[in-house]
Every structure is written in structure tokens, then in C-alpha cells.
Amino acid sequence: MIELVNVTKEYPGTVAVKDLTFEVGDGEFCVLIGPSGCGKSTTLRMINRLIEATSGTLLIDGTDIRDYRPEELRRKIGYAIQSVGLFPHMTVAQNISVVPGLLKWETSRIDKRVGELLDLFGLDPSAYKGKYPRELSGGEAQRVGVARALAADPSILLMDEPFGALDPITRESLQNEFSRIQRGLKKTIVFVTHDIDEAIRLAARILIMREGELVQYDTPENILTSPGDKFVLEFIGTDRALKRLARLPVQGLMRSALSVVLSDDPGKVEKSLAENSYLWVTDNEGRLKGWLDRKVLDKAPFNMEDSIVRIRVADFAVSPDSTAKEALSKMVLAGTSSAPVVDNTDLLVGEIRLADLLEA
Ligand SMILES: Nc1ncnc2c1ncn2[C@@H]1O[C@H](COP(=O)(O)OP(=O)(O)OP(=O)(O)O)[C@@H](O)[C@H]1O
Ligand SMILES: [Mg+2]
């Protein structure tokens, strides 16, 4: 657990952080957000004592951070810095090994840890260990930066815009990957960003700062439904209803899908279609192939093969891990009021309806 009590940081002529009080519970994902210069990085650096607070108290697990020995703090707290900050003259493996090296781990243990972490972030150890930072793409370098912060398995992770400076697609896939990894690791995380969508996607609690002060500290749901003041309202933007959908996984909203199989008896399919406005169509294995619209029954006689609307699954379907916002986007693009839900092998596992989104 991290606690800040009345923490202030002054520089000559500037108060970077002003009387800041908040806590982050064990295993909690806290996102610090606010305009440039509002004191986010300063706050993060005070937590691991890269910067001394001018006044106030910072506690980790109930103990004042000034009472820890430096190597204890280093072991407890991992830090991924703004702009990656890999050492250019060191290989990927050497970069990741920095803190374990300082903690005097045995070489074999360090090697094993480097391999584990590269695997965790989807980078093949044999291919990446020996590379230098200049040989990495931006997304790869950011993965290595986060892997390095996790190297000594700290219970706390401080991350300063770790996915900044990435294109939106790479950024989103890294966010998803990191969310998945965090579900297993359950670290206590303070994560800085100035991207509100990133905050909403990742955070259990969002701390909004302005000019060194705390403006609102609450769950993304509460911030979106009841923004504390005009500044927060402007900060989260006019599409806050859509942003809320980005917090809802399809998993919790989907229902079972009515479907028929390509090889089903046409008479049976026709009867079933008469009772429903549409049916999903799968192959014998249950993989989604398309749908049938009840309107085809107006043009008798019914012929299954001619009536199926075959689809490219990726264009129409979402996965159980997708967000309600992605599902809505697919429906709008396809002009439908329902989206099929498939697993990663295209097996139809359910559907999500526009009406369910509106209720949510
Ligand atoms: N070493 C320093 N000396 C003087 N002023 C500083 C110093 N470091 C930071 N500041 C000032 O403190 C304020 C907060 O800076 P900080 O780096 O914490 O902002 P930030 O919220 O992380 O911004 P950004 O989103 O741009 O990274 C700024 O006004 C900055 O100019
Ligand atoms: Mg900063």
C-alpha cells in the first residue's frame, strides 16, 4: 500500500505538487492524469525517492519511505520512465538485468528471469536478448522498458507514460497485453498518462491532477457519471457515455446466440427463421459463417444456400474480451442491431445486442 499525506514539492518559483493526499491499495491500479506540467512525474518520483518531498509524508506498507534502505526500495518498487530510457550501450538482456544485478542476484537466476520476462511480453528471448535498443521498434522498446521495471519482481510498479509516443494501434495492443499481464501479477501500480482513454481502459481508480493539486480521485465509472467539476468534465470530454462503454467487457453483456448449421435440414431452418428476425449460421464445428434474414422468406421458395449472407467474421464479430464500445462500433459499421461473439477460432459463443448496450 502506498500513502501520501499532505505531500508538497516546491522548486524555486514553482510549486510542482501541492498538499497531495491519497492512497493506493495493494494490487490496485491507479492512474494519475492531468495536463502537462501538473505534477504527475514529480509525484511518481517522490514515491521512489528519486526526488525528496519538500514537506509531507510518504508511506509504503505503513513505513515512511525515508526509513527504508535504498536497496529495499529498489527491490520493492519497479520504475518504467517516461520516454523508455533504455541504456543504449547495453543489450536488451543487460538492460533488464540492471536491478537484479544491483541486488547481486546469481547470473543463472538473472538469465532465467530475463527469459521469463521476454516470454511474458511476447518477445522471443533467443531473438531479442542480444539486441541493442537502436535495433528495436518503439513498441518493442516500450515492452523491454516495462520488463526491466518488473525484473526484480517488485510489489509496486511506477509507470510514467510507458506507452506514450506509440501509434494508436500498437498502443492499444500493448494496453491490452499489459492488462492481461497485470491480472496475473496483481502489482500495486501508479501509472501516469495524459490520455483519458488509456486511463479509463486501465485504471481501477483515476486521480485527476491540476496545477499540482488533486481534483478528483475515484473509479472511472464514478468519474464518468459524476465528474466533480467543470475542469473534470472538460477533461473527460463530451463523449463520456461512449467512454463508459469502453469499460464494459462484452463477456458480461452477451447472451446466447440463435444459430443454425449449414448442413441442417432446410425445412427446420425455415421454421426457425419464421420465428426469429435473423439467425446466425455456422459450419458443423460451430464456426461462424454468416447469417440469415427473415425477409428471405418473403421470396419463397426458401433455399438455404442462396439466402445466407456470408460474412468476413473479423468485420462483424467481437470477442468476449472486447469492450461494449468496440461492439457498438461494429454494429454501426455493419448497420446491424446485433453483433456475434466468437472465440479466437471463430467459434460462435454468443451475441450482443444494441438493446443490451443501451440498458447497460
Ligand atoms: N527540477 C525542476 N526544477 C524546477 N521546476 C521543475 C523541476 N521539475 C519539474 N519542475 C516543474 O514542476 C512542474 C511539474 O512537473 P512534472 O514533470 O511533474 O509535470 P508532468 O505532470 O509530469 O508533465 P508532463 O505531462 O509534461 O510530463 C512543472 O511546472 C515543471 O516545470
Ligand atoms: Mg511527466
Coordinates of C-alpha atoms and ligand atoms in Angstrom, one line a residue, residues 11 14 16 35-42 82 161 194, ligand 1:
Y11 CA 11.1 24.4 -6.7
T14 CA 7.2 26.8 -8.7
A16 CA 5.1 21.4 -8.6
P35 CA -2.4 18.4 -18.2
S36 CA 1.3 18.7 -19.0
G37 CA 3.2 20.2 -16.0
C38 CA 0.5 19.4 -13.4
G39 CA 3.0 17.4 -11.3
K40 CA 2.4 13.8 -12.3
S41 CA 6.1 12.8 -12.9
T42 CA 7.1 14.7 -9.8
Q82 CA 8.8 8.5 -19.4
E161 CA 3.6 7.3 -19.7
H194 CA -2.3 12.3 -20.2
Ligands
LIG1 N1 13.9 20.1 -11.5 C1 12.9 21.0 -11.6 N2 13.2 22.3 -11.3 C2 12.3 23.2 -11.4 N3 11.0 23.0 -11.8 C3 10.7 21.7 -12.1 C4 11.6 20.7 -12.0 N4 11.0 19.5 -12.3 C5 9.7 19.8 -12.6 N5 9.5 21.2 -12.5 C6 8.2 21.9 -12.6 O1 7.3 21.2 -11.9 C7 6.0 21.1 -12.6 C8 5.5 19.7 -12.6 O2 6.4 19.0 -13.5 P1 6.2 17.4 -13.8 O3 7.3 16.9 -14.6 O4 5.8 16.7 -12.6 O5 4.9 17.5 -14.8 P2 4.1 16.4 -15.5 O6 2.7 16.4 -15.0 O7 4.8 15.1 -15.4 O8 4.1 16.9 -17.0 P3 4.2 16.1 -18.4 O9 2.8 15.6 -18.7 O10 4.5 17.2 -19.4 O11 5.2 15.0 -18.3 C9 6.3 21.8 -13.9 O12 5.8 23.1 -13.8 C10 7.7 21.8 -14.1 O13 8.2 22.8 -14.8

